[in-house]
Amino acid sequence: MQIKSLSNGLSGAGVDLYLNEKQLYVKKYVLTTSGASTLIEQAEIMRSWNNYLIRVPYIIDSGSNANYPFYIDMEYIEGDTLCHSFSNPNIKNSRDHNLYRKILVQYMLELIEHSHSSTESNLYDLALSKLKLITSNIKSRETSEKDYFNLHLVSIVESHFHKHRNTIKLLSSNSKHNSVHGDLTLSNVIVAKGDMIFIDPIHHYLGNNIFADYFKLIFDLEFGLSFKVERNFAPIKTSISLYILKVNHALKQIFTDRFMFLSEVEHLFIIVEALRVLQYQDSQTKLATSLSCYIESKLRRNDA
């Protein structure tokens, strides 16, 4: 029995809460065959997840039927997103915030320390391929003046990748791989009673390179995607912004201390994360405008 529809987020998949004779569970589904491959990949990542620090919901059932090209029935976890918890501090959850920060930092450390480097990722080629796909996706819709501006931004980003090609090649030579979430944002982490649970993992364009989770999370912390989407651009308190800055600094220090050349080019890969979101947004929306301004500002600051 369906209880209610839950937030669909930015993916376009449906997410409903159900109740059967035994338990509450979540059904995530797509209504078109074009979206089935992403959800199938998500189910595969969830079934193979083996991180001891942070788990994912267990899958009850998955497959296709007459109603859905693909669906996942999964455990219902009662809790808040990490974004919601951070932006609504109270006596109860504030005690857990430092714990959540430590777990997140430890997760990133574990990604590095338990990684393997048997396969070298060509970060340059992977990023350029992604930028070409983003360009194609923007061009595929009826383009507006703002879309043309965004296409111009993509071309500038491509030129910056060309400029830093040798540095990116050196960074690629020290590639590290592990099981990654692929879409690591504060909205894709559920917190409950001191535990953290990852939701909605996906395949990242960098594959299992550990930079996939690093670049996406740093983008989310810098731009505030989770806060903007969940809070509909409502401002957050200065104390929360300072706390997020502290998390951001801790994660950056972990990676830049361990990967030579990263600090020279990470802004480009963070911009790609912004473009990955922008490509699916109506260019007239507040989110699209904010993303364009963020990308332009980041390019300008790193050109200075």
Coordinates of C-alpha atoms in Angstrom, one line a residue:
M1 CA 0.0 0.0 0.0
Q2 CA 1.4 3.4 -1.0
I3 CA 1.7 5.8 1.9
K4 CA 3.0 8.9 0.2
S5 CA 5.4 10.2 -2.5
L6 CA 8.8 11.3 -1.3
S7 CA 11.1 13.9 -2.8
N8 CA 12.2 13.1 -6.4
G9 CA 15.3 15.3 -6.1
L10 CA 17.2 16.1 -9.4
S11 CA 17.3 12.7 -10.9
G12 CA 13.7 12.5 -12.2
A13 CA 13.1 9.1 -10.6
G14 CA 10.0 8.5 -8.6
V15 CA 10.4 7.7 -4.9
D16 CA 7.4 6.5 -2.9
L17 CA 6.9 5.2 0.6
Y18 CA 5.0 1.9 0.9
L19 CA 3.7 -0.3 3.7
N20 CA 3.2 -4.1 3.4
E21 CA 2.1 -6.5 6.1
K22 CA 5.7 -6.6 7.5
Q23 CA 7.3 -3.2 7.1
L24 CA 7.7 0.2 5.6
Y25 CA 9.8 0.3 2.5
V26 CA 10.8 2.7 -0.2
K27 CA 10.2 2.1 -3.9
K28 CA 12.4 4.0 -6.3
Y29 CA 11.3 3.7 -10.0
V30 CA 11.5 5.1 -13.5
L31 CA 8.6 5.4 -15.9
T32 CA 10.7 5.5 -19.1
T33 CA 13.2 3.0 -20.5
S34 CA 15.7 5.8 -21.0
G35 CA 16.1 6.1 -17.2
A36 CA 16.3 2.4 -16.4
S37 CA 20.0 2.0 -17.0
T38 CA 20.9 4.5 -14.3
L39 CA 18.7 2.8 -11.8
I40 CA 20.0 -0.6 -12.8
E41 CA 23.6 0.6 -12.1
Q42 CA 22.4 2.0 -8.8
A43 CA 21.1 -1.4 -7.7
E44 CA 24.4 -3.0 -8.7
I45 CA 26.4 -0.5 -6.7
M46 CA 24.1 -1.0 -3.6
R47 CA 24.3 -4.8 -3.8
S48 CA 28.1 -4.7 -4.0
W49 CA 28.7 -2.0 -1.4
N50 CA 31.1 -3.2 1.4
N51 CA 32.3 -0.1 3.2
Y52 CA 32.4 -0.8 7.0
L53 CA 32.1 2.9 8.0
I54 CA 29.0 3.9 6.1
R55 CA 26.4 1.5 4.7
V56 CA 23.7 1.8 2.1
P57 CA 20.0 0.7 2.4
Y58 CA 19.5 -3.0 1.8
I59 CA 17.6 -4.0 -1.3
I60 CA 14.4 -6.0 -0.7
D61 CA 13.6 -6.5 -4.4
S62 CA 14.4 -5.0 -7.8
G63 CA 13.4 -5.6 -11.4
S64 CA 10.8 -4.5 -14.0
N65 CA 7.1 -5.1 -14.4
A66 CA 4.2 -3.8 -16.4
N67 CA 4.2 -0.5 -14.5
Y68 CA 7.9 0.3 -14.3
P69 CA 10.8 -0.4 -16.7
F70 CA 12.9 -0.7 -13.5
Y71 CA 12.4 -0.3 -9.8
I72 CA 14.2 -0.9 -6.5
D73 CA 12.3 -1.7 -3.3
M74 CA 14.6 -0.9 -0.4
E75 CA 14.8 -0.5 3.3
Y76 CA 13.1 2.6 4.7
I77 CA 15.5 4.6 7.0
E78 CA 13.9 7.0 9.3
G79 CA 16.2 10.0 9.7
D80 CA 17.2 13.3 8.2
T81 CA 19.6 14.1 5.4
L82 CA 23.0 15.4 6.6
C83 CA 22.1 18.7 5.0
H84 CA 18.9 19.0 7.0
S85 CA 20.6 18.0 10.2
F86 CA 23.4 20.6 9.7
S87 CA 21.0 23.4 8.7
N88 CA 18.6 22.7 11.6
P89 CA 20.9 22.3 14.7
N90 CA 19.3 21.6 18.0
I91 CA 20.4 20.3 21.4
K92 CA 19.9 16.7 20.3
N93 CA 21.6 16.6 16.9
S94 CA 24.3 19.2 17.6
R95 CA 26.1 16.6 19.7
D96 CA 26.2 14.3 16.7
H97 CA 27.5 16.9 14.2
N98 CA 31.1 16.5 15.1
L99 CA 30.7 12.7 15.0
Y100 CA 29.2 13.0 11.5
R101 CA 32.1 15.2 10.3
K102 CA 34.6 12.8 11.7
I103 CA 32.9 9.8 10.0
L104 CA 32.9 11.7 6.7
V105 CA 36.5 12.7 7.0
Q106 CA 37.4 9.1 8.0
Y107 CA 35.5 7.8 5.0
M108 CA 37.6 9.9 2.7
L109 CA 40.8 8.8 4.4
E110 CA 39.7 5.1 4.0
L111 CA 39.1 5.7 0.3
I112 CA 42.8 6.7 0.0
E113 CA 44.4 4.2 2.4
H114 CA 42.4 1.2 1.1
S115 CA 42.6 2.1 -2.6
H116 CA 44.5 0.4 -5.3
S117 CA 46.4 1.8 -8.2
S118 CA 46.6 -1.0 -10.7
T119 CA 44.7 0.9 -13.3
E120 CA 45.7 4.5 -14.4
S121 CA 42.7 6.8 -15.0
N122 CA 43.2 9.2 -17.9
L123 CA 41.5 12.1 -16.1
Y124 CA 42.0 14.5 -19.0
D125 CA 40.3 12.3 -21.6
L126 CA 37.5 11.3 -19.2
A127 CA 36.8 15.0 -18.4
L128 CA 36.9 16.1 -22.0
S129 CA 34.5 13.3 -23.0
K130 CA 32.1 14.4 -20.2
L131 CA 32.3 18.0 -21.4
K132 CA 31.4 17.0 -24.9
L133 CA 28.4 15.1 -23.6
I134 CA 27.3 18.1 -21.5
T135 CA 27.6 20.3 -24.6
S136 CA 25.4 17.8 -26.6
N137 CA 22.8 17.7 -23.8
I138 CA 22.5 21.5 -23.6
K139 CA 22.3 21.7 -27.4
S140 CA 19.6 19.0 -27.6
R141 CA 16.9 21.2 -26.1
E142 CA 15.5 24.5 -27.5
T143 CA 18.4 26.8 -26.6
S144 CA 17.9 30.2 -25.1
E145 CA 20.3 33.1 -24.7
K146 CA 21.4 31.8 -21.3
D147 CA 22.0 28.3 -22.8
Y148 CA 24.4 29.9 -25.4
F149 CA 26.2 31.6 -22.5
N150 CA 26.5 28.2 -20.7
L151 CA 27.9 26.6 -23.9
H152 CA 30.4 29.4 -24.0
L153 CA 31.4 28.6 -20.4
V154 CA 31.9 24.9 -21.4
S155 CA 34.2 25.9 -24.2
I156 CA 36.2 28.0 -21.8
V157 CA 36.5 25.1 -19.4
E158 CA 37.6 22.9 -22.2
S159 CA 40.4 25.4 -23.1
H160 CA 41.5 25.4 -19.5
F161 CA 41.7 21.6 -19.5
H162 CA 43.9 21.9 -22.6
K163 CA 46.1 24.4 -20.9
H164 CA 46.6 22.1 -17.8
R165 CA 46.8 18.9 -19.8
N166 CA 50.4 18.0 -18.6
T167 CA 49.5 18.7 -15.0
I168 CA 46.4 16.5 -15.2
K169 CA 48.5 13.8 -16.8
L170 CA 50.8 13.8 -13.8
L171 CA 47.9 13.7 -11.5
S172 CA 46.5 10.7 -13.5
S173 CA 49.7 8.8 -13.1
N174 CA 49.0 8.6 -9.3
S175 CA 45.4 7.3 -9.8
K176 CA 43.8 5.6 -6.9
H177 CA 40.7 3.4 -7.1
N178 CA 38.1 2.2 -4.7
S179 CA 34.3 1.7 -4.4
V180 CA 32.9 5.2 -4.5
H181 CA 29.4 6.6 -4.1
G182 CA 29.5 8.6 -7.3
D183 CA 27.1 11.4 -6.3
L184 CA 28.3 12.2 -2.8
T185 CA 26.4 15.2 -1.5
L186 CA 25.0 16.2 1.9
S187 CA 21.5 15.3 0.6
N188 CA 22.6 11.8 -0.3
V189 CA 23.6 11.0 3.3
I190 CA 20.9 10.0 5.9
V191 CA 21.8 10.4 9.6
A192 CA 19.9 8.5 12.3
K193 CA 21.0 7.9 15.9
G194 CA 24.6 8.6 15.3
D195 CA 24.8 6.5 12.1
M196 CA 25.4 7.6 8.5
I197 CA 23.8 5.9 5.5
F198 CA 24.6 6.7 1.9
I199 CA 21.6 6.8 -0.5
D200 CA 21.3 7.1 -4.3
P201 CA 24.8 6.0 -5.4
I202 CA 25.5 6.2 -9.1
H203 CA 28.2 5.6 -11.7
H204 CA 30.5 8.6 -11.9
Y205 CA 32.2 9.6 -15.2
L206 CA 35.6 9.1 -13.5
G207 CA 34.6 5.5 -12.7
N208 CA 35.9 4.2 -9.4
N209 CA 38.6 6.8 -9.2
I210 CA 38.5 8.1 -5.6
F211 CA 38.5 11.7 -6.9
A212 CA 34.9 11.1 -8.0
D213 CA 33.6 11.4 -4.4
Y214 CA 36.1 14.1 -3.5
F215 CA 35.2 16.4 -6.4
K216 CA 31.5 16.0 -6.0
L217 CA 31.5 16.5 -2.2
I218 CA 33.8 19.6 -2.4
F219 CA 31.5 21.1 -5.1
D220 CA 28.4 20.5 -2.9
L221 CA 30.1 22.1 0.1
E222 CA 31.4 25.1 -1.9
F223 CA 28.4 25.8 -4.0
G224 CA 25.9 24.6 -1.4
L225 CA 23.8 22.5 -3.9
S226 CA 22.1 20.4 -1.1
F227 CA 21.2 23.5 0.9
K228 CA 19.9 25.4 -2.2
V229 CA 17.7 22.5 -3.3
E230 CA 16.5 21.3 0.1
R231 CA 15.9 24.8 1.5
N232 CA 14.8 26.4 -1.8
F233 CA 17.6 29.0 -1.5
A234 CA 16.7 30.1 2.0
P235 CA 19.7 31.5 3.7
I236 CA 21.6 29.6 6.3
K237 CA 23.1 30.8 9.5
T238 CA 26.7 32.1 9.6
S239 CA 27.6 29.5 12.2
I240 CA 26.5 26.7 9.8
S241 CA 28.4 28.3 6.9
L242 CA 31.5 28.4 9.1
Y243 CA 31.0 24.7 10.1
I244 CA 30.7 23.7 6.4
L245 CA 33.8 25.6 5.6
K246 CA 35.6 23.7 8.4
V247 CA 34.5 20.4 6.8
N248 CA 35.5 21.6 3.4
H249 CA 39.0 22.6 4.6
A250 CA 39.6 19.3 6.4
L251 CA 38.7 17.3 3.2
K252 CA 40.9 19.5 1.0
Q253 CA 43.8 19.2 3.3
I254 CA 43.6 15.4 3.3
F255 CA 43.7 15.2 -0.5
T256 CA 46.0 18.0 -1.4
D257 CA 48.6 16.8 1.1
R258 CA 48.5 13.3 -0.5
F259 CA 48.2 14.2 -4.2
M260 CA 50.8 16.4 -5.8
F261 CA 49.4 18.7 -8.5
L262 CA 45.8 18.4 -7.3
S263 CA 45.6 21.9 -6.0
E264 CA 46.6 23.3 -9.5
V265 CA 43.7 21.6 -11.3
E266 CA 41.0 20.6 -8.8
H267 CA 38.9 23.7 -9.6
L268 CA 38.4 22.4 -13.2
F269 CA 37.0 19.1 -12.0
I270 CA 34.8 20.9 -9.5
I271 CA 33.5 23.0 -12.3
V272 CA 32.7 19.8 -14.3
E273 CA 30.6 18.7 -11.3
A274 CA 28.7 22.0 -11.5
L275 CA 28.2 21.5 -15.2
R276 CA 26.9 18.0 -14.7
V277 CA 24.0 19.5 -12.7
L278 CA 23.6 22.6 -15.0
Q279 CA 23.1 20.5 -18.1
Y280 CA 19.7 19.2 -17.0
Q281 CA 18.4 22.5 -15.6
D282 CA 16.1 24.9 -17.4
S283 CA 18.4 27.9 -18.0
Q284 CA 15.8 30.3 -16.7
T285 CA 15.6 28.8 -13.2
K286 CA 17.3 30.3 -10.2
L287 CA 19.4 27.2 -9.7
A288 CA 20.7 27.4 -13.3
T289 CA 21.6 31.0 -13.0
S290 CA 23.3 30.4 -9.7
L291 CA 25.4 27.6 -11.2
S292 CA 26.4 29.7 -14.1
C293 CA 27.6 32.5 -11.8
Y294 CA 29.5 30.0 -9.7
I295 CA 31.3 28.6 -12.7
E296 CA 32.1 32.0 -14.1
S297 CA 33.4 33.2 -10.7
K298 CA 35.5 30.1 -10.2
L299 CA 37.1 30.5 -13.6
R300 CA 37.8 34.1 -12.9
R301 CA 39.3 33.5 -9.5
N302 CA 41.7 30.9 -10.8
D303 CA 42.7 33.1 -13.8
A304 CA 43.8 35.8 -11.5

